[in-house]
Amino acid sequence: MKLFDDLHAFLWNDPATNNANTYLIDGPKRILIDPGHAHLFGAVRARLEALTLSPSDLDLVIVTHAHPDHMEALQFFSGTPTLTAFPKQELESMRADPARYSGLFGPAPFEPEILLQGGRLQVGDRVFEIYPTPGHSPGSICIYWPDKRALFSGDVVFRQGVGRTDLPGGSSEELRESILQLKRLEVEYLLPGHGDIVQGGEAVRRNFEEIESYWFALL
């Protein structure tokens, strides 16, 4: 799905198999967000090929958090010129519990070139804002593209839903605070890690308000 000239959404619509939505920011520097499961990366590869691109054409892969359905396919970029950007807090959590992540990236050790914390990220002539958003996982980040008012929300907030907090490192209190932080942004495109995109500023605002009024009581 092409949302605008520089952004393509590879939405995962198969309810029988869990995998993340993947997003491609095209242009002089090509960025892939959340490559997904390794065994399901063929779907991403096929959509890249439909755009006459291959994984080797990508300059940067960004991962929003350290769950296999978002990051496992990073193994296909090991040993290539493509750089990997990964949340610093998530990497620290992974290193504190190595058995849980054993084998996830194949035989090569996982050493991302860029560690993400809160603040500005510039890739070529594009500027993004990185927001630490713990709750679903301890070091989850969201990526805001101010020029497009686009928010890549990972598994923090969805269309009519929020990320689960019952996995290791999850926190309902932190997730509520993270969502309230994101609610303050001017967003025209809410681009979640699963499910449908929310488009239009008013629709995004209503989505945040519905989440706050319904889901916050359940967290």
mmCIF file with all atom_site columns, C-alpha atoms in Angstrom:
data_model
loop_
_atom_site.group_PDB
_atom_site.id
_atom_site.type_symbol
_atom_site.label_atom_id
_atom_site.label_alt_id
_atom_site.label_comp_id
_atom_site.label_asym_id
_atom_site.label_entity_id
_atom_site.label_seq_id
_atom_site.pdbx_PDB_ins_code
_atom_site.Cartn_x
_atom_site.Cartn_y
_atom_site.Cartn_z
_atom_site.occupancy
_atom_site.B_iso_or_equiv
_atom_site.pdbx_formal_charge
_atom_site.auth_seq_id
_atom_site.auth_comp_id
_atom_site.auth_asym_id
_atom_site.auth_atom_id
_atom_site.pdbx_PDB_model_num
ATOM 1   C CA . MET A 1 1   ? 0.000   0.000   0.000  1.00 0.00 ? 1   MET A CA 1
ATOM 2   C CA . LYS A 1 2   ? 1.415   3.375   -1.045 1.00 0.00 ? 2   LYS A CA 1
ATOM 3   C CA . LEU A 1 3   ? 0.415   6.040   1.470  1.00 0.00 ? 3   LEU A CA 1
ATOM 4   C CA . PHE A 1 4   ? 2.286   8.881   -0.210 1.00 0.00 ? 4   PHE A CA 1
ATOM 5   C CA . ASP A 1 5   ? 5.279   9.249   -2.526 1.00 0.00 ? 5   ASP A CA 1
ATOM 6   C CA . ASP A 1 6   ? 7.904   8.239   0.019  1.00 0.00 ? 6   ASP A CA 1
ATOM 7   C CA . LEU A 1 7   ? 6.040   5.721   2.171  1.00 0.00 ? 7   LEU A CA 1
ATOM 8   C CA . HIS A 1 8   ? 4.841   2.185   1.505  1.00 0.00 ? 8   HIS A CA 1
ATOM 9   C CA . ALA A 1 9   ? 3.039   0.017   4.074  1.00 0.00 ? 9   ALA A CA 1
ATOM 10  C CA . PHE A 1 10  ? 3.431   -3.753  3.879  1.00 0.00 ? 10  PHE A CA 1
ATOM 11  C CA . LEU A 1 11  ? 0.490   -4.700  6.077  1.00 0.00 ? 11  LEU A CA 1
ATOM 12  C CA . TRP A 1 12  ? 0.210   -8.207  7.485  1.00 0.00 ? 12  TRP A CA 1
ATOM 13  C CA . ASN A 1 13  ? -3.389  -9.297  7.036  1.00 0.00 ? 13  ASN A CA 1
ATOM 14  C CA . ASP A 1 14  ? -3.189  -13.066 7.558  1.00 0.00 ? 14  ASP A CA 1
ATOM 15  C CA . PRO A 1 15  ? -4.994  -13.762 10.855 1.00 0.00 ? 15  PRO A CA 1
ATOM 16  C CA . ALA A 1 16  ? -3.622  -17.311 10.984 1.00 0.00 ? 16  ALA A CA 1
ATOM 17  C CA . THR A 1 17  ? 0.018   -16.238 11.368 1.00 0.00 ? 17  THR A CA 1
ATOM 18  C CA . ASN A 1 18  ? 1.442   -13.530 13.605 1.00 0.00 ? 18  ASN A CA 1
ATOM 19  C CA . ASN A 1 19  ? 3.799   -11.093 11.934 1.00 0.00 ? 19  ASN A CA 1
ATOM 20  C CA . ALA A 1 20  ? 4.404   -7.362  12.103 1.00 0.00 ? 20  ALA A CA 1
ATOM 21  C CA . ASN A 1 21  ? 3.471   -4.680  9.641  1.00 0.00 ? 21  ASN A CA 1
ATOM 22  C CA . THR A 1 22  ? 6.570   -3.492  7.794  1.00 0.00 ? 22  THR A CA 1
ATOM 23  C CA . TYR A 1 23  ? 7.073   0.020   6.444  1.00 0.00 ? 23  TYR A CA 1
ATOM 24  C CA . LEU A 1 24  ? 9.367   1.233   3.672  1.00 0.00 ? 24  LEU A CA 1
ATOM 25  C CA . ILE A 1 25  ? 10.475  4.853   3.510  1.00 0.00 ? 25  ILE A CA 1
ATOM 26  C CA . ASP A 1 26  ? 11.745  5.308   -0.039 1.00 0.00 ? 26  ASP A CA 1
ATOM 27  C CA . GLY A 1 27  ? 14.038  7.944   -1.466 1.00 0.00 ? 27  GLY A CA 1
ATOM 28  C CA . PRO A 1 28  ? 17.770  8.663   -1.657 1.00 0.00 ? 28  PRO A CA 1
ATOM 29  C CA . LYS A 1 29  ? 18.108  6.770   1.635  1.00 0.00 ? 29  LYS A CA 1
ATOM 30  C CA . ARG A 1 30  ? 15.811  3.766   1.945  1.00 0.00 ? 30  ARG A CA 1
ATOM 31  C CA . ILE A 1 31  ? 14.628  2.773   5.410  1.00 0.00 ? 31  ILE A CA 1
ATOM 32  C CA . LEU A 1 32  ? 12.758  -0.402  6.412  1.00 0.00 ? 32  LEU A CA 1
ATOM 33  C CA . ILE A 1 33  ? 10.919  -0.427  9.750  1.00 0.00 ? 33  ILE A CA 1
ATOM 34  C CA . ASP A 1 34  ? 10.286  -3.774  11.521 1.00 0.00 ? 34  ASP A CA 1
ATOM 35  C CA . PRO A 1 35  ? 11.291  -6.511  9.021  1.00 0.00 ? 35  PRO A CA 1
ATOM 36  C CA . GLY A 1 36  ? 9.273   -9.185  10.854 1.00 0.00 ? 36  GLY A CA 1
ATOM 37  C CA . HIS A 1 37  ? 9.767   -12.920 11.356 1.00 0.00 ? 37  HIS A CA 1
ATOM 38  C CA . ALA A 1 38  ? 12.581  -14.610 9.439  1.00 0.00 ? 38  ALA A CA 1
ATOM 39  C CA . HIS A 1 39  ? 10.372  -17.396 8.053  1.00 0.00 ? 39  HIS A CA 1
ATOM 40  C CA . LEU A 1 40  ? 7.827   -14.841 6.812  1.00 0.00 ? 40  LEU A CA 1
ATOM 41  C CA . PHE A 1 41  ? 10.315  -12.402 5.274  1.00 0.00 ? 41  PHE A CA 1
ATOM 42  C CA . GLY A 1 42  ? 9.434   -13.722 1.816  1.00 0.00 ? 42  GLY A CA 1
ATOM 43  C CA . ALA A 1 43  ? 6.327   -11.523 1.902  1.00 0.00 ? 43  ALA A CA 1
ATOM 44  C CA . VAL A 1 44  ? 8.460   -8.430  2.503  1.00 0.00 ? 44  VAL A CA 1
ATOM 45  C CA . ARG A 1 45  ? 10.938  -9.501  -0.158 1.00 0.00 ? 45  ARG A CA 1
ATOM 46  C CA . ALA A 1 46  ? 8.120   -9.941  -2.688 1.00 0.00 ? 46  ALA A CA 1
ATOM 47  C CA . ARG A 1 47  ? 6.731   -6.475  -1.978 1.00 0.00 ? 47  ARG A CA 1
ATOM 48  C CA . LEU A 1 48  ? 10.173  -4.961  -2.340 1.00 0.00 ? 48  LEU A CA 1
ATOM 49  C CA . GLU A 1 49  ? 10.579  -6.760  -5.663 1.00 0.00 ? 49  GLU A CA 1
ATOM 50  C CA . ALA A 1 50  ? 7.254   -5.316  -6.831 1.00 0.00 ? 50  ALA A CA 1
ATOM 51  C CA . LEU A 1 51  ? 8.895   -1.909  -6.328 1.00 0.00 ? 51  LEU A CA 1
ATOM 52  C CA . THR A 1 52  ? 11.999  -3.154  -8.232 1.00 0.00 ? 52  THR A CA 1
ATOM 53  C CA . LEU A 1 53  ? 13.973  -3.225  -4.990 1.00 0.00 ? 53  LEU A CA 1
ATOM 54  C CA . SER A 1 54  ? 15.835  -5.924  -3.100 1.00 0.00 ? 54  SER A CA 1
ATOM 55  C CA . PRO A 1 55  ? 16.987  -6.088  0.535  1.00 0.00 ? 55  PRO A CA 1
ATOM 56  C CA . SER A 1 56  ? 20.462  -5.059  -0.613 1.00 0.00 ? 56  SER A CA 1
ATOM 57  C CA . ASP A 1 57  ? 19.018  -1.725  -1.796 1.00 0.00 ? 57  ASP A CA 1
ATOM 58  C CA . LEU A 1 58  ? 18.104  -0.733  1.760  1.00 0.00 ? 58  LEU A CA 1
ATOM 59  C CA . ASP A 1 59  ? 20.321  1.677   3.664  1.00 0.00 ? 59  ASP A CA 1
ATOM 60  C CA . LEU A 1 60  ? 18.870  1.252   7.153  1.00 0.00 ? 60  LEU A CA 1
ATOM 61  C CA . VAL A 1 61  ? 16.608  -1.153  9.034  1.00 0.00 ? 61  VAL A CA 1
ATOM 62  C CA . ILE A 1 62  ? 14.978  0.197   12.207 1.00 0.00 ? 62  ILE A CA 1
ATOM 63  C CA . VAL A 1 63  ? 13.405  -2.073  14.817 1.00 0.00 ? 63  VAL A CA 1
ATOM 64  C CA . THR A 1 64  ? 10.843  -0.719  17.273 1.00 0.00 ? 64  THR A CA 1
ATOM 65  C CA . HIS A 1 65  ? 11.295  -3.420  19.923 1.00 0.00 ? 65  HIS A CA 1
ATOM 66  C CA . ALA A 1 66  ? 12.874  -6.794  20.631 1.00 0.00 ? 66  ALA A CA 1
ATOM 67  C CA . HIS A 1 67  ? 10.079  -9.248  19.874 1.00 0.00 ? 67  HIS A CA 1
ATOM 68  C CA . PRO A 1 68  ? 10.688  -11.897 17.181 1.00 0.00 ? 68  PRO A CA 1
ATOM 69  C CA . ASP A 1 69  ? 7.717   -10.896 15.027 1.00 0.00 ? 69  ASP A CA 1
ATOM 70  C CA . HIS A 1 70  ? 9.352   -7.483  14.558 1.00 0.00 ? 70  HIS A CA 1
ATOM 71  C CA . MET A 1 71  ? 13.089  -8.151  14.466 1.00 0.00 ? 71  MET A CA 1
ATOM 72  C CA . GLU A 1 72  ? 13.885  -11.784 13.616 1.00 0.00 ? 72  GLU A CA 1
ATOM 73  C CA . ALA A 1 73  ? 14.448  -11.075 9.894  1.00 0.00 ? 73  ALA A CA 1
ATOM 74  C CA . LEU A 1 74  ? 17.388  -8.839  10.810 1.00 0.00 ? 74  LEU A CA 1
ATOM 75  C CA . GLN A 1 75  ? 19.495  -11.948 10.277 1.00 0.00 ? 75  GLN A CA 1
ATOM 76  C CA . PHE A 1 76  ? 19.162  -11.460 6.510  1.00 0.00 ? 76  PHE A CA 1
ATOM 77  C CA . PHE A 1 77  ? 21.051  -8.159  6.754  1.00 0.00 ? 77  PHE A CA 1
ATOM 78  C CA . SER A 1 78  ? 24.005  -9.522  8.715  1.00 0.00 ? 78  SER A CA 1
ATOM 79  C CA . GLY A 1 79  ? 27.215  -9.009  6.785  1.00 0.00 ? 79  GLY A CA 1
ATOM 80  C CA . THR A 1 80  ? 25.620  -6.592  4.283  1.00 0.00 ? 80  THR A CA 1
ATOM 81  C CA . PRO A 1 81  ? 26.115  -2.828  3.886  1.00 0.00 ? 81  PRO A CA 1
ATOM 82  C CA . THR A 1 82  ? 22.622  -2.228  5.332  1.00 0.00 ? 82  THR A CA 1
ATOM 83  C CA . LEU A 1 83  ? 22.848  -0.626  8.769  1.00 0.00 ? 83  LEU A CA 1
ATOM 84  C CA . THR A 1 84  ? 20.679  -1.653  11.714 1.00 0.00 ? 84  THR A CA 1
ATOM 85  C CA . ALA A 1 85  ? 19.188  0.793   14.227 1.00 0.00 ? 85  ALA A CA 1
ATOM 86  C CA . PHE A 1 86  ? 17.945  -0.763  17.467 1.00 0.00 ? 86  PHE A CA 1
ATOM 87  C CA . PRO A 1 87  ? 16.613  0.589   20.787 1.00 0.00 ? 87  PRO A CA 1
ATOM 88  C CA . LYS A 1 88  ? 19.463  0.836   23.291 1.00 0.00 ? 88  LYS A CA 1
ATOM 89  C CA . GLN A 1 89  ? 17.335  -0.223  26.262 1.00 0.00 ? 89  GLN A CA 1
ATOM 90  C CA . GLU A 1 90  ? 16.039  -3.264  24.366 1.00 0.00 ? 90  GLU A CA 1
ATOM 91  C CA . LEU A 1 91  ? 19.572  -4.377  23.557 1.00 0.00 ? 91  LEU A CA 1
ATOM 92  C CA . GLU A 1 92  ? 20.514  -4.084  27.224 1.00 0.00 ? 92  GLU A CA 1
ATOM 93  C CA . SER A 1 93  ? 17.477  -6.210  28.152 1.00 0.00 ? 93  SER A CA 1
ATOM 94  C CA . MET A 1 94  ? 18.458  -8.819  25.569 1.00 0.00 ? 94  MET A CA 1
ATOM 95  C CA . ARG A 1 95  ? 22.000  -9.024  26.909 1.00 0.00 ? 95  ARG A CA 1
ATOM 96  C CA . ALA A 1 96  ? 20.652  -9.457  30.432 1.00 0.00 ? 96  ALA A CA 1
ATOM 97  C CA . ASP A 1 97  ? 18.669  -12.533 29.282 1.00 0.00 ? 97  ASP A CA 1
ATOM 98  C CA . PRO A 1 98  ? 20.696  -14.084 26.430 1.00 0.00 ? 98  PRO A CA 1
ATOM 99  C CA . ALA A 1 99  ? 19.040  -17.510 26.606 1.00 0.00 ? 99  ALA A CA 1
ATOM 100 C CA . ARG A 1 100 ? 15.699  -16.010 25.615 1.00 0.00 ? 100 ARG A CA 1
ATOM 101 C CA . TYR A 1 101 ? 17.153  -14.620 22.387 1.00 0.00 ? 101 TYR A CA 1
ATOM 102 C CA . SER A 1 102 ? 19.467  -17.519 21.540 1.00 0.00 ? 102 SER A CA 1
ATOM 103 C CA . GLY A 1 103 ? 19.548  -18.326 17.829 1.00 0.00 ? 103 GLY A CA 1
ATOM 104 C CA . LEU A 1 104 ? 17.336  -15.430 16.856 1.00 0.00 ? 104 LEU A CA 1
ATOM 105 C CA . PHE A 1 105 ? 19.856  -13.850 14.510 1.00 0.00 ? 105 PHE A CA 1
ATOM 106 C CA . GLY A 1 106 ? 21.582  -16.942 13.150 1.00 0.00 ? 106 GLY A CA 1
ATOM 107 C CA . PRO A 1 107 ? 25.263  -17.692 13.791 1.00 0.00 ? 107 PRO A CA 1
ATOM 108 C CA . ALA A 1 108 ? 26.504  -14.084 13.728 1.00 0.00 ? 108 ALA A CA 1
ATOM 109 C CA . PRO A 1 109 ? 26.525  -12.041 16.961 1.00 0.00 ? 109 PRO A CA 1
ATOM 110 C CA . PHE A 1 110 ? 24.005  -9.233  17.008 1.00 0.00 ? 110 PHE A CA 1
ATOM 111 C CA . GLU A 1 111 ? 25.735  -5.857  17.001 1.00 0.00 ? 111 GLU A CA 1
ATOM 112 C CA . PRO A 1 112 ? 23.558  -3.029  15.658 1.00 0.00 ? 112 PRO A CA 1
ATOM 113 C CA . GLU A 1 113 ? 25.452  -0.104  14.194 1.00 0.00 ? 113 GLU A CA 1
ATOM 114 C CA . ILE A 1 114 ? 23.070  2.502   15.659 1.00 0.00 ? 114 ILE A CA 1
ATOM 115 C CA . LEU A 1 115 ? 21.601  2.477   19.172 1.00 0.00 ? 115 LEU A CA 1
ATOM 116 C CA . LEU A 1 116 ? 18.452  4.543   19.504 1.00 0.00 ? 116 LEU A CA 1
ATOM 117 C CA . GLN A 1 117 ? 17.464  6.631   22.499 1.00 0.00 ? 117 GLN A CA 1
ATOM 118 C CA . GLY A 1 118 ? 15.122  9.572   22.767 1.00 0.00 ? 118 GLY A CA 1
ATOM 119 C CA . GLY A 1 119 ? 15.878  12.448  20.435 1.00 0.00 ? 119 GLY A CA 1
ATOM 120 C CA . ARG A 1 120 ? 16.598  13.327  16.833 1.00 0.00 ? 120 ARG A CA 1
ATOM 121 C CA . LEU A 1 121 ? 17.578  10.805  14.160 1.00 0.00 ? 121 LEU A CA 1
ATOM 122 C CA . GLN A 1 122 ? 18.741  12.131  10.793 1.00 0.00 ? 122 GLN A CA 1
ATOM 123 C CA . VAL A 1 123 ? 18.973  9.778   7.829  1.00 0.00 ? 123 VAL A CA 1
ATOM 124 C CA . GLY A 1 124 ? 20.165  11.625  4.758  1.00 0.00 ? 124 GLY A CA 1
ATOM 125 C CA . ASP A 1 125 ? 17.968  14.705  4.424  1.00 0.00 ? 125 ASP A CA 1
ATOM 126 C CA . ARG A 1 126 ? 15.152  13.231  6.548  1.00 0.00 ? 126 ARG A CA 1
ATOM 127 C CA . VAL A 1 127 ? 14.727  13.962  10.226 1.00 0.00 ? 127 VAL A CA 1
ATOM 128 C CA . PHE A 1 128 ? 12.839  11.728  12.642 1.00 0.00 ? 128 PHE A CA 1
ATOM 129 C CA . GLU A 1 129 ? 12.113  11.967  16.354 1.00 0.00 ? 129 GLU A CA 1
ATOM 130 C CA . ILE A 1 130 ? 12.634  8.891   18.516 1.00 0.00 ? 130 ILE A CA 1
ATOM 131 C CA . TYR A 1 131 ? 10.378  8.488   21.561 1.00 0.00 ? 131 TYR A CA 1
ATOM 132 C CA . PRO A 1 132 ? 11.157  5.899   24.255 1.00 0.00 ? 132 PRO A CA 1
ATOM 133 C CA . THR A 1 133 ? 7.807   4.193   24.891 1.00 0.00 ? 133 THR A CA 1
ATOM 134 C CA . PRO A 1 134 ? 8.141   1.369   27.441 1.00 0.00 ? 134 PRO A CA 1
ATOM 135 C CA . GLY A 1 135 ? 5.193   -0.702  28.535 1.00 0.00 ? 135 GLY A CA 1
ATOM 136 C CA . HIS A 1 136 ? 4.780   -3.409  25.908 1.00 0.00 ? 136 HIS A CA 1
ATOM 137 C CA . SER A 1 137 ? 8.503   -4.066  26.270 1.00 0.00 ? 137 SER A CA 1
ATOM 138 C CA . PRO A 1 138 ? 11.071  -2.306  28.452 1.00 0.00 ? 138 PRO A CA 1
ATOM 139 C CA . GLY A 1 139 ? 12.913  -0.437  25.682 1.00 0.00 ? 139 GLY A CA 1
ATOM 140 C CA . SER A 1 140 ? 10.278  -0.021  22.989 1.00 0.00 ? 140 SER A CA 1
ATOM 141 C CA . ILE A 1 141 ? 10.542  3.079   20.807 1.00 0.00 ? 141 ILE A CA 1
ATOM 142 C CA . CYS A 1 142 ? 8.155   4.915   18.496 1.00 0.00 ? 142 CYS A CA 1
ATOM 143 C CA . ILE A 1 143 ? 9.330   6.878   15.472 1.00 0.00 ? 143 ILE A CA 1
ATOM 144 C CA . TYR A 1 144 ? 7.756   10.207  14.540 1.00 0.00 ? 144 TYR A CA 1
ATOM 145 C CA . TRP A 1 145 ? 8.300   11.776  11.128 1.00 0.00 ? 145 TRP A CA 1
ATOM 146 C CA . PRO A 1 146 ? 7.417   15.441  11.677 1.00 0.00 ? 146 PRO A CA 1
ATOM 147 C CA . ASP A 1 147 ? 7.435   16.482  8.004  1.00 0.00 ? 147 ASP A CA 1
ATOM 148 C CA . LYS A 1 148 ? 4.694   13.949  7.248  1.00 0.00 ? 148 LYS A CA 1
ATOM 149 C CA . ARG A 1 149 ? 3.102   13.878  10.708 1.00 0.00 ? 149 ARG A CA 1
ATOM 150 C CA . ALA A 1 150 ? 3.519   10.116  10.591 1.00 0.00 ? 150 ALA A CA 1
ATOM 151 C CA . LEU A 1 151 ? 3.897   8.019   13.741 1.00 0.00 ? 151 LEU A CA 1
ATOM 152 C CA . PHE A 1 152 ? 5.298   4.481   13.584 1.00 0.00 ? 152 PHE A CA 1
ATOM 153 C CA . SER A 1 153 ? 3.876   3.196   16.837 1.00 0.00 ? 153 SER A CA 1
ATOM 154 C CA . GLY A 1 154 ? 5.195   -0.382  17.002 1.00 0.00 ? 154 GLY A CA 1
ATOM 155 C CA . ASP A 1 155 ? 3.143   -2.370  19.499 1.00 0.00 ? 155 ASP A CA 1
ATOM 156 C CA . VAL A 1 156 ? 2.388   0.572   21.781 1.00 0.00 ? 156 VAL A CA 1
ATOM 157 C CA . VAL A 1 157 ? -0.881  1.703   20.234 1.00 0.00 ? 157 VAL A CA 1
ATOM 158 C CA . PHE A 1 158 ? -3.038  0.277   17.457 1.00 0.00 ? 158 PHE A CA 1
ATOM 159 C CA . ARG A 1 159 ? -6.303  1.116   15.788 1.00 0.00 ? 159 ARG A CA 1
ATOM 160 C CA . GLN A 1 160 ? -8.724  0.621   18.707 1.00 0.00 ? 160 GLN A CA 1
ATOM 161 C CA . GLY A 1 161 ? -6.179  -1.205  20.792 1.00 0.00 ? 161 GLY A CA 1
ATOM 162 C CA . VAL A 1 162 ? -2.947  -1.208  22.781 1.00 0.00 ? 162 VAL A CA 1
ATOM 163 C CA . GLY A 1 163 ? 0.028   -3.506  23.196 1.00 0.00 ? 163 GLY A CA 1
ATOM 164 C CA . ARG A 1 164 ? -0.157  -6.324  25.703 1.00 0.00 ? 164 ARG A CA 1
ATOM 165 C CA . THR A 1 165 ? 1.745   -5.926  28.955 1.00 0.00 ? 165 THR A CA 1
ATOM 166 C CA . ASP A 1 166 ? 1.842   -9.517  30.219 1.00 0.00 ? 166 ASP A CA 1
ATOM 167 C CA . LEU A 1 167 ? 5.102   -10.409 28.439 1.00 0.00 ? 167 LEU A CA 1
ATOM 168 C CA . PRO A 1 168 ? 8.490   -10.184 30.240 1.00 0.00 ? 168 PRO A CA 1
ATOM 169 C CA . GLY A 1 169 ? 9.367   -6.562  30.919 1.00 0.00 ? 169 GLY A CA 1
ATOM 170 C CA . GLY A 1 170 ? 5.820   -5.322  30.312 1.00 0.00 ? 170 GLY A CA 1
ATOM 171 C CA . SER A 1 171 ? 4.243   -2.627  32.465 1.00 0.00 ? 171 SER A CA 1
ATOM 172 C CA . SER A 1 172 ? 0.677   -1.313  32.317 1.00 0.00 ? 172 SER A CA 1
ATOM 173 C CA . GLU A 1 173 ? 1.629   1.903   34.105 1.00 0.00 ? 173 GLU A CA 1
ATOM 174 C CA . GLU A 1 174 ? 4.480   2.603   31.699 1.00 0.00 ? 174 GLU A CA 1
ATOM 175 C CA . LEU A 1 175 ? 2.297   1.806   28.693 1.00 0.00 ? 175 LEU A CA 1
ATOM 176 C CA . ARG A 1 176 ? -0.327  4.341   29.817 1.00 0.00 ? 176 ARG A CA 1
ATOM 177 C CA . GLU A 1 177 ? 2.371   7.015   30.211 1.00 0.00 ? 177 GLU A CA 1
ATOM 178 C CA . SER A 1 178 ? 3.824   6.180   26.796 1.00 0.00 ? 178 SER A CA 1
ATOM 179 C CA . ILE A 1 179 ? 0.428   6.484   25.108 1.00 0.00 ? 179 ILE A CA 1
ATOM 180 C CA . LEU A 1 180 ? -0.241  9.837   26.778 1.00 0.00 ? 180 LEU A CA 1
ATOM 181 C CA . GLN A 1 181 ? 3.129   11.059  25.506 1.00 0.00 ? 181 GLN A CA 1
ATOM 182 C CA . LEU A 1 182 ? 2.276   10.049  21.927 1.00 0.00 ? 182 LEU A CA 1
ATOM 183 C CA . LYS A 1 183 ? -1.190  11.569  22.174 1.00 0.00 ? 183 LYS A CA 1
ATOM 184 C CA . ARG A 1 184 ? 0.381   15.034  22.375 1.00 0.00 ? 184 ARG A CA 1
ATOM 185 C CA . LEU A 1 185 ? 1.945   14.728  18.907 1.00 0.00 ? 185 LEU A CA 1
ATOM 186 C CA . GLU A 1 186 ? 0.321   16.082  15.744 1.00 0.00 ? 186 GLU A CA 1
ATOM 187 C CA . VAL A 1 187 ? -0.352  12.883  13.815 1.00 0.00 ? 187 VAL A CA 1
ATOM 188 C CA . GLU A 1 188 ? -2.008  12.433  10.429 1.00 0.00 ? 188 GLU A CA 1
ATOM 189 C CA . TYR A 1 189 ? -0.861  8.822   9.922  1.00 0.00 ? 189 TYR A CA 1
ATOM 190 C CA . LEU A 1 190 ? -0.870  6.347   12.801 1.00 0.00 ? 190 LEU A CA 1
ATOM 191 C CA . LEU A 1 191 ? 1.194   3.402   11.539 1.00 0.00 ? 191 LEU A CA 1
ATOM 192 C CA . PRO A 1 192 ? 0.955   0.516   14.020 1.00 0.00 ? 192 PRO A CA 1
ATOM 193 C CA . GLY A 1 193 ? 2.932   -2.708  14.204 1.00 0.00 ? 193 GLY A CA 1
ATOM 194 C CA . HIS A 1 194 ? -0.238  -4.753  13.682 1.00 0.00 ? 194 HIS A CA 1
ATOM 195 C CA . GLY A 1 195 ? -3.663  -4.108  12.238 1.00 0.00 ? 195 GLY A CA 1
ATOM 196 C CA . ASP A 1 196 ? -4.996  -1.217  10.212 1.00 0.00 ? 196 ASP A CA 1
ATOM 197 C CA . ILE A 1 197 ? -3.547  2.244   9.710  1.00 0.00 ? 197 ILE A CA 1
ATOM 198 C CA . VAL A 1 198 ? -5.444  5.235   11.071 1.00 0.00 ? 198 VAL A CA 1
ATOM 199 C CA . GLN A 1 199 ? -5.422  8.204   8.667  1.00 0.00 ? 199 GLN A CA 1
ATOM 200 C CA . GLY A 1 200 ? -6.461  11.791  9.269  1.00 0.00 ? 200 GLY A CA 1
ATOM 201 C CA . GLY A 1 201 ? -5.786  13.980  12.272 1.00 0.00 ? 201 GLY A CA 1
ATOM 202 C CA . GLU A 1 202 ? -9.318  13.795  13.621 1.00 0.00 ? 202 GLU A CA 1
ATOM 203 C CA . ALA A 1 203 ? -9.464  10.003  13.273 1.00 0.00 ? 203 ALA A CA 1
ATOM 204 C CA . VAL A 1 204 ? -6.135  9.666   15.087 1.00 0.00 ? 204 VAL A CA 1
ATOM 205 C CA . ARG A 1 205 ? -7.302  11.992  17.868 1.00 0.00 ? 205 ARG A CA 1
ATOM 206 C CA . ARG A 1 206 ? -10.514 9.965   18.334 1.00 0.00 ? 206 ARG A CA 1
ATOM 207 C CA . ASN A 1 207 ? -8.521  6.748   18.380 1.00 0.00 ? 207 ASN A CA 1
ATOM 208 C CA . PHE A 1 208 ? -6.341  8.018   21.234 1.00 0.00 ? 208 PHE A CA 1
ATOM 209 C CA . GLU A 1 209 ? -9.379  9.236   23.157 1.00 0.00 ? 209 GLU A CA 1
ATOM 210 C CA . GLU A 1 210 ? -11.198 5.916   22.740 1.00 0.00 ? 210 GLU A CA 1
ATOM 211 C CA . ILE A 1 211 ? -8.115  4.045   23.907 1.00 0.00 ? 211 ILE A CA 1
ATOM 212 C CA . GLU A 1 212 ? -7.773  6.273   26.954 1.00 0.00 ? 212 GLU A CA 1
ATOM 213 C CA . SER A 1 213 ? -11.454 5.977   27.882 1.00 0.00 ? 213 SER A CA 1
ATOM 214 C CA . TYR A 1 214 ? -11.732 2.200   27.366 1.00 0.00 ? 214 TYR A CA 1
ATOM 215 C CA . TRP A 1 215 ? -8.348  0.464   27.507 1.00 0.00 ? 215 TRP A CA 1
ATOM 216 C CA . PHE A 1 216 ? -6.771  2.446   30.323 1.00 0.00 ? 216 PHE A CA 1
ATOM 217 C CA . ALA A 1 217 ? -9.263  0.962   32.772 1.00 0.00 ? 217 ALA A CA 1
ATOM 218 C CA . LEU A 1 218 ? -8.187  -2.524  31.714 1.00 0.00 ? 218 LEU A CA 1
ATOM 219 C CA . LEU A 1 219 ? -4.448  -2.023  31.954 1.00 0.00 ? 219 LEU A CA 1
#
